[in-house]
Coordinates of C-alpha atoms in Angstrom, one line a residue:
Chain Z
M1 CA 155.7 242.6 -126.4
P2 CA 158.4 242.6 -123.7
G3 CA 156.1 241.6 -120.9
V4 CA 156.0 239.0 -118.2
L5 CA 153.7 236.0 -117.9
V6 CA 153.3 234.3 -114.5
F7 CA 152.0 230.8 -114.0
C8 CA 149.6 230.9 -111.1
E9 CA 147.9 228.3 -108.9
V10 CA 144.6 228.6 -107.1
Q11 CA 143.8 227.0 -103.8
D12 CA 140.5 227.4 -102.0
G13 CA 139.4 230.1 -104.4
K14 CA 142.6 232.2 -103.8
L15 CA 146.0 232.5 -105.4
K16 CA 148.6 230.5 -103.7
K17 CA 151.2 232.5 -101.8
A18 CA 153.9 231.3 -104.2
S19 CA 151.9 232.7 -107.1
R20 CA 151.3 236.1 -105.4
E21 CA 155.1 236.3 -104.8
A22 CA 155.9 235.5 -108.4
L23 CA 153.3 238.0 -109.6
S24 CA 154.9 240.7 -107.4
I25 CA 158.4 240.3 -108.7
G26 CA 156.9 239.8 -112.2
R27 CA 155.3 243.2 -112.0
K28 CA 158.7 244.8 -111.2
L29 CA 160.4 242.9 -114.1
A30 CA 157.6 243.9 -116.5
E31 CA 158.1 247.6 -115.6
A32 CA 161.8 247.2 -116.1
A33 CA 161.3 245.5 -119.5
G34 CA 158.6 248.0 -120.5
G35 CA 155.8 245.6 -120.9
D36 CA 152.6 244.3 -119.3
L37 CA 152.2 241.7 -116.6
T38 CA 149.9 238.8 -117.6
A39 CA 149.0 235.7 -115.6
F40 CA 147.9 232.1 -116.3
A41 CA 145.6 230.0 -114.1
S42 CA 143.3 227.0 -114.2
D43 CA 140.1 229.1 -114.0
E44 CA 138.7 232.6 -113.8
S45 CA 138.3 232.6 -110.0
A46 CA 141.9 234.0 -110.0
A47 CA 141.0 237.1 -112.0
D48 CA 140.4 239.4 -109.0
D49 CA 143.5 238.3 -107.2
A50 CA 145.7 238.4 -110.3
G51 CA 144.5 241.9 -111.0
R52 CA 145.2 243.0 -107.4
Y53 CA 148.8 241.9 -108.0
G54 CA 149.1 243.9 -111.2
A55 CA 148.1 241.4 -114.0
K56 CA 146.3 243.0 -116.9
K57 CA 145.2 239.7 -118.4
L58 CA 144.5 236.3 -117.0
F59 CA 144.7 233.3 -119.4
V60 CA 142.7 230.4 -118.2
T61 CA 142.6 226.8 -119.5
G62 CA 139.4 225.2 -118.3
A63 CA 141.5 222.0 -118.3
G64 CA 140.7 221.3 -114.7
G65 CA 143.4 220.3 -112.2
Y66 CA 147.1 220.4 -112.8
N67 CA 148.3 218.2 -115.7
P68 CA 151.7 218.7 -117.2
E69 CA 150.8 217.9 -120.8
M70 CA 147.6 219.9 -120.9
Y71 CA 149.1 222.8 -119.0
T72 CA 152.2 222.9 -121.2
A73 CA 150.0 223.2 -124.3
A74 CA 147.8 225.9 -122.7
M75 CA 150.8 227.9 -121.6
Q76 CA 152.2 227.7 -125.1
A77 CA 149.0 229.1 -126.4
A78 CA 149.2 232.0 -123.9
I79 CA 152.8 232.7 -124.8
A80 CA 151.9 232.7 -128.5
Q81 CA 149.4 235.5 -127.8
T82 CA 151.6 237.7 -125.7
S83 CA 155.2 236.8 -126.7
P84 CA 156.5 237.6 -123.2
S85 CA 160.2 238.2 -122.6
I86 CA 160.0 236.4 -119.2
V87 CA 157.9 233.5 -117.9
L88 CA 157.8 233.0 -114.1
F89 CA 156.6 230.1 -112.0
G90 CA 156.1 230.1 -108.3
G91 CA 158.4 227.4 -106.9
T92 CA 155.7 224.9 -105.9
S93 CA 156.0 221.3 -106.9
N94 CA 153.7 221.9 -109.9
G95 CA 155.6 225.1 -110.9
R96 CA 158.9 223.2 -110.8
D97 CA 157.3 220.3 -112.6
L98 CA 155.9 222.4 -115.5
A99 CA 158.7 224.9 -116.1
P100 CA 161.2 222.4 -117.6
R101 CA 158.7 220.8 -119.8
L102 CA 157.5 224.1 -121.2
A103 CA 161.2 225.3 -121.6
A104 CA 162.0 222.2 -123.7
R105 CA 159.0 222.9 -126.0
L106 CA 160.1 226.5 -126.4
D107 CA 163.9 225.8 -126.6
A108 CA 164.3 228.1 -123.7
G109 CA 166.4 228.2 -120.6
V110 CA 165.2 227.9 -117.0
A111 CA 166.8 229.3 -113.8
S112 CA 165.4 227.3 -111.0
D113 CA 164.7 228.2 -107.3
V114 CA 165.9 231.8 -107.7
D115 CA 165.9 234.3 -104.9
R116 CA 166.8 237.4 -106.9
L117 CA 165.8 238.5 -110.3
E118 CA 166.8 241.4 -112.5
W119 CA 166.1 242.5 -116.0
A120 CA 169.4 243.8 -117.4
G121 CA 170.5 244.4 -120.9
S122 CA 167.5 242.5 -122.3
K123 CA 168.5 239.4 -120.4
L124 CA 167.2 237.9 -117.2
K125 CA 169.7 237.7 -114.4
A126 CA 169.0 235.4 -111.6
R127 CA 170.6 234.4 -108.3
R128 CA 170.2 230.8 -107.2
P129 CA 171.7 228.5 -104.5
V130 CA 174.0 225.7 -105.6
Y131 CA 175.6 222.9 -103.5
S132 CA 172.8 222.9 -100.9
G133 CA 173.1 226.7 -100.4
K134 CA 176.9 226.5 -99.7
A135 CA 177.4 228.8 -102.7
F136 CA 175.2 231.0 -104.9
A137 CA 175.5 231.4 -108.6
T138 CA 174.4 234.3 -110.7
V139 CA 173.1 233.0 -114.0
E140 CA 171.9 234.8 -117.2
V141 CA 169.1 233.4 -119.2
S142 CA 169.4 234.5 -122.8
S143 CA 166.5 232.8 -124.5
V144 CA 163.2 234.4 -125.4
P145 CA 161.3 233.8 -123.3
A146 CA 163.6 233.5 -120.3
I147 CA 162.1 231.2 -117.7
A148 CA 162.6 231.1 -113.9
T149 CA 161.0 229.4 -110.9
T150 CA 161.0 231.5 -107.8
R151 CA 162.0 230.3 -104.3
M152 CA 159.1 230.4 -101.9
N153 CA 159.3 233.3 -99.4
A154 CA 162.2 235.0 -101.3
F155 CA 160.1 237.7 -102.9
P156 CA 157.6 239.7 -100.8
A157 CA 153.9 239.5 -102.1
E158 CA 152.9 243.1 -102.7
E159 CA 149.5 244.2 -104.1
S160 CA 149.4 246.9 -106.7
G161 CA 145.7 247.8 -106.3
G162 CA 144.7 246.9 -109.9
G163 CA 141.2 245.9 -110.9
A164 CA 140.2 242.4 -112.0
A165 CA 142.3 241.0 -114.8
E166 CA 140.7 240.5 -118.2
V167 CA 140.0 236.8 -118.7
V168 CA 141.1 235.2 -121.9
E169 CA 140.5 231.5 -122.6
V170 CA 143.2 229.4 -124.1
S171 CA 142.6 225.8 -125.3
A172 CA 144.3 222.7 -124.0
P173 CA 144.1 219.2 -125.4
A174 CA 141.4 217.1 -123.8
E175 CA 143.4 213.9 -123.6
S176 CA 146.5 213.2 -121.5
K177 CA 148.7 210.2 -120.8
A178 CA 148.6 210.9 -117.1
K179 CA 145.7 211.3 -114.8
V180 CA 145.4 212.3 -111.1
V181 CA 143.3 209.7 -109.4
E182 CA 143.5 211.0 -105.8
T183 CA 145.1 213.6 -103.6
K184 CA 145.5 212.6 -100.0
V185 CA 146.9 214.1 -96.9
T186 CA 149.9 212.1 -95.8
Q187 CA 150.3 210.6 -92.4
S188 CA 152.1 213.6 -91.0
G189 CA 150.0 216.2 -92.9
E190 CA 152.6 218.7 -91.7
L191 CA 153.5 221.9 -93.4
S192 CA 156.6 221.5 -95.5
I193 CA 159.7 223.5 -94.5
V194 CA 160.0 224.8 -98.1
E195 CA 156.7 226.6 -98.0
A196 CA 156.5 227.6 -94.3
D197 CA 156.6 231.2 -93.2
I198 CA 157.9 230.2 -89.9
I199 CA 160.2 227.3 -89.1
V200 CA 161.1 225.9 -85.6
A201 CA 164.1 223.6 -86.0
G202 CA 165.7 221.2 -83.6
G203 CA 169.2 219.8 -83.4
R204 CA 171.3 217.4 -81.4
G205 CA 170.8 219.5 -78.3
L206 CA 167.4 217.8 -78.0
K207 CA 169.4 214.8 -76.7
E208 CA 166.8 212.2 -78.0
G209 CA 164.1 211.8 -80.6
A210 CA 161.2 211.9 -78.2
N211 CA 162.2 215.5 -77.3
F212 CA 161.2 216.7 -80.8
S213 CA 157.8 217.1 -79.2
L214 CA 159.2 220.3 -77.7
I215 CA 159.9 221.6 -81.2
R216 CA 156.5 220.3 -82.5
D217 CA 154.6 222.0 -79.7
L218 CA 156.0 225.4 -80.4
A219 CA 155.7 225.0 -84.1
H220 CA 152.0 224.0 -83.7
A221 CA 151.4 226.9 -81.4
I222 CA 152.7 229.5 -83.8
G223 CA 151.6 227.7 -87.0
G224 CA 155.1 226.9 -88.3
A225 CA 156.8 223.9 -89.8
V226 CA 159.2 221.6 -88.0
G227 CA 162.8 221.7 -89.2
A228 CA 165.7 219.5 -88.3
S229 CA 169.5 219.3 -88.5
R230 CA 171.2 216.5 -90.4
A231 CA 172.5 214.9 -87.2
T232 CA 169.0 214.4 -85.9
V233 CA 167.8 212.9 -89.2
D234 CA 170.9 210.6 -89.4
A235 CA 170.1 209.5 -85.8
G236 CA 166.6 208.5 -86.9
W237 CA 164.9 211.1 -84.6
I238 CA 162.9 212.6 -87.4
D239 CA 162.0 212.0 -91.0
H240 CA 164.4 213.3 -93.7
Q241 CA 161.8 215.7 -95.2
H242 CA 162.4 217.9 -92.2
Q243 CA 166.1 218.3 -92.8
V244 CA 167.2 221.8 -93.5
G245 CA 170.1 222.3 -95.8
Q246 CA 170.0 219.3 -98.0
T247 CA 169.7 220.0 -101.7
G248 CA 166.3 221.2 -102.5
R249 CA 165.7 222.1 -98.9
V250 CA 167.2 225.6 -98.8
V251 CA 164.7 227.8 -97.0
S252 CA 164.0 231.5 -96.6
P253 CA 161.2 231.8 -94.1
N254 CA 160.2 235.0 -92.4
L255 CA 161.2 233.6 -89.1
Y256 CA 163.6 230.8 -88.2
I257 CA 163.9 229.5 -84.6
A258 CA 166.8 227.1 -84.1
A259 CA 166.9 225.2 -80.7
G260 CA 169.8 223.0 -79.9
V261 CA 171.2 223.4 -83.4
S262 CA 174.9 224.1 -83.3
G263 CA 175.0 225.2 -86.9
A264 CA 177.1 222.9 -89.1
I265 CA 178.0 224.6 -92.3
Q266 CA 175.4 222.7 -94.3
H267 CA 172.6 223.7 -91.9
L268 CA 173.7 227.4 -92.0
A269 CA 173.8 227.3 -95.8
G270 CA 170.3 226.0 -95.9
M271 CA 168.7 228.6 -93.7
S272 CA 170.9 231.7 -93.5
S273 CA 168.8 233.6 -96.0
S274 CA 165.8 233.5 -93.5
K275 CA 164.6 237.0 -92.8
H276 CA 164.9 236.7 -89.0
I277 CA 166.8 234.1 -87.1
V278 CA 166.5 233.3 -83.4
A279 CA 169.0 230.8 -81.9
I280 CA 168.7 229.0 -78.6
N281 CA 171.8 227.0 -77.6
K282 CA 173.6 226.3 -74.4
D283 CA 177.0 226.8 -76.1
P284 CA 177.8 230.5 -76.5
E285 CA 180.4 229.6 -79.1
A286 CA 177.9 227.7 -81.3
P287 CA 178.3 228.8 -85.0
I288 CA 174.5 229.3 -85.2
F289 CA 174.9 232.5 -83.3
R290 CA 176.9 234.0 -86.2
V291 CA 173.9 233.9 -88.5
A292 CA 171.3 234.6 -85.8
D293 CA 169.7 238.1 -85.2
L294 CA 168.8 237.2 -81.7
G295 CA 170.5 234.6 -79.5
V296 CA 169.7 233.0 -76.2
V297 CA 172.4 231.1 -74.3
G298 CA 170.4 228.7 -72.2
D299 CA 168.7 225.4 -71.7
L300 CA 166.1 224.7 -74.4
F301 CA 164.4 222.2 -72.1
T302 CA 163.2 225.1 -69.9
I303 CA 163.0 227.9 -72.5
L304 CA 161.0 226.0 -75.2
P305 CA 158.1 224.9 -72.9
A306 CA 158.0 228.4 -71.3
L307 CA 157.9 230.0 -74.8
T308 CA 155.2 227.7 -76.0
E309 CA 153.1 228.5 -72.9
E310 CA 153.6 232.3 -73.5
V311 CA 152.6 231.9 -77.1
K312 CA 149.4 230.1 -76.2
R313 CA 148.6 232.7 -73.6
A314 CA 149.3 235.6 -76.0
K315 CA 147.1 233.9 -78.7
A316 CA 144.2 233.4 -76.2
H317 CA 144.0 237.2 -75.7
Chain Y
M1 CA 160.5 196.2 -118.1
E2 CA 163.5 198.0 -119.7
I3 CA 164.5 200.8 -117.4
L4 CA 167.1 203.5 -118.0
V5 CA 168.4 205.4 -114.9
C6 CA 170.2 208.7 -115.4
V7 CA 172.9 209.3 -112.8
K8 CA 175.4 212.1 -112.1
R9 CA 178.8 212.4 -110.4
V10 CA 178.7 215.4 -108.1
P11 CA 180.8 217.0 -105.4
D12 CA 179.4 215.6 -102.1
A13 CA 177.8 218.7 -100.6
A14 CA 177.8 217.3 -97.0
E15 CA 181.5 216.5 -97.1
N16 CA 183.0 219.5 -98.8
E17 CA 183.7 223.1 -97.9
I18 CA 182.8 225.0 -101.0
S19 CA 185.0 228.0 -102.0
V20 CA 185.1 230.1 -105.1
G21 CA 188.1 230.6 -107.3
A22 CA 189.8 234.0 -107.8
E23 CA 187.7 235.0 -110.8
G24 CA 184.4 233.9 -109.2
A25 CA 183.9 231.9 -112.4
D26 CA 183.8 228.5 -110.8
I27 CA 184.1 226.8 -107.4
R28 CA 187.5 225.3 -106.5
R29 CA 187.3 221.7 -107.5
D30 CA 190.8 220.4 -106.8
D31 CA 190.2 219.0 -103.3
L32 CA 186.5 218.1 -103.6
V33 CA 185.2 214.7 -102.7
Y34 CA 183.0 213.4 -105.4
S35 CA 180.3 210.7 -105.2
V36 CA 177.1 209.8 -106.9
N37 CA 174.2 212.3 -106.5
E38 CA 172.2 211.1 -103.5
W39 CA 168.9 211.2 -105.3
D40 CA 170.2 208.9 -108.0
N41 CA 170.7 206.0 -105.5
Y42 CA 167.0 206.0 -104.8
A43 CA 166.2 206.0 -108.5
V44 CA 168.5 203.1 -109.1
E45 CA 167.2 201.2 -106.1
E46 CA 163.6 201.7 -107.4
A47 CA 164.5 200.5 -110.9
V48 CA 166.2 197.4 -109.5
Q49 CA 163.2 196.6 -107.3
I50 CA 160.8 196.9 -110.2
V51 CA 163.0 194.6 -112.3
E52 CA 163.3 192.1 -109.5
R53 CA 159.5 192.0 -109.3
E54 CA 158.6 192.2 -113.0
G55 CA 161.7 191.1 -114.9
G56 CA 163.6 193.1 -117.4
N57 CA 166.9 195.1 -117.3
V58 CA 168.2 198.2 -115.7
T59 CA 170.7 200.4 -117.6
I60 CA 172.7 203.1 -115.9
V61 CA 173.6 206.1 -118.0
S62 CA 175.8 209.1 -117.1
M63 CA 177.0 212.1 -119.0
G64 CA 180.6 213.0 -118.1
D65 CA 184.2 212.4 -118.6
G66 CA 186.1 209.2 -117.7
D67 CA 185.7 209.9 -114.0
A68 CA 182.0 209.3 -114.3
E69 CA 182.7 205.6 -115.1
E70 CA 183.3 204.8 -111.4
V71 CA 179.9 206.2 -110.5
V72 CA 178.2 204.2 -113.3
R73 CA 179.9 201.1 -112.1
R74 CA 179.0 201.7 -108.5
E75 CA 175.3 202.1 -109.4
M76 CA 175.4 199.1 -111.7
A77 CA 176.6 197.1 -108.7
M78 CA 173.1 197.7 -107.1
G79 CA 171.7 195.4 -109.7
A80 CA 171.9 196.9 -113.2
T81 CA 173.1 194.8 -116.1
Q82 CA 174.3 197.5 -118.4
G83 CA 176.0 200.9 -118.3
L84 CA 176.4 203.8 -120.7
L85 CA 178.8 206.7 -120.6
L86 CA 178.2 209.8 -122.7
T87 CA 181.4 211.6 -123.2
D88 CA 182.4 214.4 -125.6
A89 CA 184.3 217.7 -125.2
A90 CA 181.4 219.2 -127.1
F91 CA 179.1 218.5 -124.2
D92 CA 181.0 220.7 -121.8
G93 CA 179.0 223.8 -120.6
S94 CA 175.6 222.3 -121.5
D95 CA 172.7 223.8 -119.7
G96 CA 169.7 221.6 -118.5
L97 CA 168.2 221.5 -122.0
G98 CA 171.6 220.5 -123.5
I99 CA 172.0 217.6 -121.0
A100 CA 168.4 216.5 -121.7
T101 CA 169.1 216.6 -125.5
I102 CA 172.2 214.3 -125.0
L103 CA 170.2 211.9 -122.7
A104 CA 167.3 211.9 -125.1
A105 CA 169.6 210.8 -127.9
A106 CA 170.9 207.9 -125.7
A107 CA 167.4 207.0 -124.8
R108 CA 166.4 206.7 -128.4
K109 CA 169.1 204.1 -129.1
R110 CA 167.0 201.4 -127.5
Q111 CA 163.4 200.9 -126.5
Y112 CA 162.9 201.8 -122.9
D113 CA 159.6 201.5 -121.0
L114 CA 160.7 203.8 -118.2
I115 CA 163.4 206.4 -117.5
L116 CA 164.2 207.4 -113.9
T117 CA 166.2 210.4 -112.7
G118 CA 166.9 211.8 -109.3
A119 CA 164.5 214.7 -108.4
L120 CA 167.5 217.0 -107.9
A121 CA 171.3 217.1 -108.1
D122 CA 174.1 219.2 -106.8
D123 CA 173.0 222.4 -108.6
G124 CA 169.4 222.1 -107.3
A125 CA 167.8 222.8 -110.6
G126 CA 165.7 219.6 -111.0
Q127 CA 164.9 220.3 -114.6
V128 CA 166.6 217.6 -116.8
G129 CA 163.9 214.9 -116.2
G130 CA 161.1 217.2 -117.3
M131 CA 163.0 218.4 -120.4
L132 CA 164.0 214.8 -121.3
A133 CA 160.3 213.8 -121.2
A134 CA 159.3 216.7 -123.4
L135 CA 162.0 216.0 -126.0
L136 CA 160.8 212.3 -126.1
D137 CA 157.2 213.4 -126.0
W138 CA 156.6 211.1 -123.1
P139 CA 154.5 211.9 -120.0
Y140 CA 156.4 213.0 -116.9
A141 CA 156.0 213.3 -113.2
S142 CA 158.4 214.8 -110.7
V143 CA 159.2 214.2 -107.0
V144 CA 157.8 210.7 -107.2
N145 CA 157.7 208.9 -103.9
K146 CA 155.8 205.8 -104.8
I147 CA 155.6 203.5 -107.9
E148 CA 153.3 200.6 -108.4
T149 CA 153.3 198.6 -111.6
K150 CA 149.8 198.0 -112.9
D151 CA 148.9 196.4 -116.1
G152 CA 152.0 196.7 -118.3
K153 CA 150.7 199.8 -119.9
S154 CA 150.7 202.2 -117.0
L155 CA 152.0 202.9 -113.5
R156 CA 150.3 204.1 -110.4
I157 CA 152.6 206.7 -108.9
G158 CA 152.6 209.1 -105.9
R159 CA 154.1 212.6 -106.0
E160 CA 155.0 214.6 -102.9
I161 CA 153.3 218.0 -103.1
E162 CA 152.9 220.9 -100.7
G163 CA 150.8 221.0 -97.6
G164 CA 151.8 217.5 -96.5
T165 CA 149.8 216.0 -99.4
Q166 CA 150.5 213.2 -101.8
E167 CA 149.0 213.1 -105.3
I168 CA 148.3 209.7 -106.7
S169 CA 148.3 209.4 -110.6
D170 CA 148.1 206.8 -113.3
I171 CA 150.7 207.5 -116.0
E172 CA 151.2 205.6 -119.2
T173 CA 154.5 204.0 -120.2
P174 CA 156.9 204.9 -121.6
C175 CA 157.3 207.8 -119.2
V176 CA 160.0 209.7 -117.3
L177 CA 159.8 210.0 -113.5
S178 CA 162.1 212.0 -111.2
I179 CA 162.5 210.2 -107.9
Q180 CA 162.4 211.8 -104.5
T181 CA 164.5 210.5 -101.6
G182 CA 162.8 208.3 -99.1
I183 CA 160.9 206.3 -101.7
N184 CA 162.9 203.2 -100.7
E185 CA 166.0 202.2 -98.8
P186 CA 168.9 202.1 -101.2
R187 CA 170.9 198.9 -100.8
Y188 CA 174.5 198.8 -99.6
V189 CA 177.1 198.4 -102.3
G190 CA 180.1 196.5 -101.1
I191 CA 183.4 195.6 -102.8
R192 CA 182.0 192.3 -103.8
G193 CA 179.1 193.9 -105.7
I194 CA 181.5 196.2 -107.5
R195 CA 183.8 193.3 -108.4
K196 CA 180.8 191.5 -109.9
V197 CA 180.2 194.2 -112.5
A198 CA 183.9 195.1 -112.9
S199 CA 184.3 193.1 -116.1
I200 CA 181.1 194.4 -117.8
E201 CA 182.2 196.7 -120.6
I202 CA 180.6 200.2 -120.5
P203 CA 180.2 201.6 -124.0
V204 CA 181.3 205.2 -124.4
L205 CA 179.2 207.2 -126.8
D206 CA 180.2 210.6 -128.2
A207 CA 178.1 213.2 -130.1
G208 CA 178.7 211.4 -133.4
A209 CA 177.7 208.0 -132.0
L210 CA 174.6 209.5 -130.5
G211 CA 173.7 211.3 -133.7
I212 CA 173.8 214.7 -132.0
D213 CA 174.6 217.9 -133.9
A214 CA 177.3 219.3 -131.6
A215 CA 176.0 222.9 -132.2
T216 CA 172.8 222.0 -130.3
V217 CA 174.6 221.2 -127.0
G218 CA 177.5 222.5 -125.0
A219 CA 178.3 226.1 -124.0
T220 CA 177.5 227.8 -127.2
A221 CA 174.0 226.4 -127.3
A222 CA 173.3 227.0 -123.6
N223 CA 170.5 229.5 -122.8
V224 CA 171.5 229.6 -119.2
R225 CA 175.0 230.7 -118.5
R226 CA 176.7 231.1 -115.1
I227 CA 178.2 234.6 -114.7
D228 CA 179.8 234.1 -111.3
Y229 CA 179.7 232.2 -108.0
F230 CA 179.9 233.5 -104.5
V231 CA 179.9 232.0 -101.0
P232 CA 177.7 233.8 -98.4
Q233 CA 179.7 235.3 -95.5
L234 CA 178.5 234.7 -92.0
G235 CA 177.4 237.9 -90.3
A236 CA 178.4 239.5 -87.0
S237 CA 177.3 237.9 -83.7
A238 CA 173.7 237.9 -82.7
E239 CA 172.2 240.3 -80.2
M240 CA 171.9 238.2 -77.0
I241 CA 168.9 238.1 -74.8
E242 CA 169.6 237.5 -71.1
G243 CA 167.4 237.1 -68.1
S244 CA 165.3 234.5 -66.4
T245 CA 163.4 231.9 -68.4
E246 CA 160.2 234.0 -68.1
E247 CA 161.9 237.2 -69.2
V248 CA 163.5 235.4 -72.2
A249 CA 160.2 233.8 -73.2
G250 CA 158.5 237.2 -72.8
K251 CA 161.0 238.9 -75.1
L252 CA 160.7 236.1 -77.7
V253 CA 156.9 236.4 -77.7
D254 CA 157.3 240.2 -78.4
L255 CA 159.5 239.2 -81.4
L256 CA 157.0 236.7 -82.6
K257 CA 154.2 239.3 -82.4
A258 CA 156.4 241.6 -84.5
K259 CA 157.3 238.9 -87.0
G260 CA 153.8 237.5 -87.6
G261 CA 154.2 234.4 -85.4
I262 CA 151.3 235.4 -83.2
R263 CA 148.3 236.9 -85.0

């Protein structure tokens, strides 16, 4: 059947946002291909959520937490039952971990980190960033199934109002050569820029590393992640995981606030697909204003604290 | 421990302006500055550190034409004893699975305990490591940011996952791990280091030597094909907000309310 199967992940009893996004684009692709949307998850707690996003069936493993070997086998079992044309993974670290392994088992192709998907002429067409977002490539996946991992925040999560998905158990091997022993919050415990809905990013205009506190304060106030330009990372002001625009750190948040970021091409490439961009810079000629929707020419050292205060006041109401 | 590290010669994304050729079929490559994929330096450094602690050998492998030899030699200078170059016109146009098939054939030539790759390369796909592991039927973990050797049969590793969390796992060897930047501090490679490995012969293996059926790799076997490239254009200028600090902050708060920043 020419349907779509979506790998889903559950967190705190709900589908992860990346899974809801993948289901939403999966439903559109299933309609285009003339088949059903089905989902896969660790357990049946996802059945209501999966149905709400249009899945008719939910395959569950009962294998417990994520394990590449067990989940690959269980996904293969689900695919054997539905023979989907397309298999999608939300672009979480687990989704990106599992997709290649499954693809090799099925002799299938994977388009990674895609931000557009289309079913055309019985093939999956995908758009994806290459060279750290400096260019985009359109690729065609010709295998059956065609596999893709979706970029977080690139596809809107839209409910379709369906009832709970029918739960179908698929078996997974009981043994694995790898076992998770612990999951711990790292020192920073900060939201990753890749998954964040809002990013507040700082650049060289901050003048010194300690001033990243201005960025952090605003990010914490609005529940966003902290981003950084390459120059600030190279200067040792902030950890490299915050660097926007390196390979694998191309972001598409709903809102991107850049303060003191002039906008080197690598940075722009990494964030220009954000839905809404606000730039604060003292230089009116800064390239960042060419990708921004809203710009403020001014001193970030007065604007950021004022904005953070305003946000706190607005939230208190 | 015998460790194989897969490396790739890539256009340096930070140094290059990327533009697309007239047909949109490829980026213009003539003036590009190439270097080793940044992630691979971390993978090589990790392998060298493990061997310095536990003994063994590090082998550097790269698929590519003669130009890739320079990259293999540079990475060998970090402390590897052997290099391998996988070169055949039949490899051109391979997709991720094609490349994994070629690397798997090279890996089967000897008994390795561990294969490391960079978590990502220039095309941002990050899929070859997982496919390689599946083809070898070895366990695999991606975005690894910590490796501890345990008892000779397994490794304790950390993976970077979402939400600022790290997942700690025990994984049996032989296995494939894709390495995240920041796991270590890759050592500096100077001219002297490169001279030290200059005389080491790097065997060049083609499809025949690897025992690969040329029909299973390259452009014809690829399930993923590039149709075109394009470079995003910068838009028109932003709408500018003016006024006092309070006015500006007030307008930005209105925007945040509209865009979900304040709920």
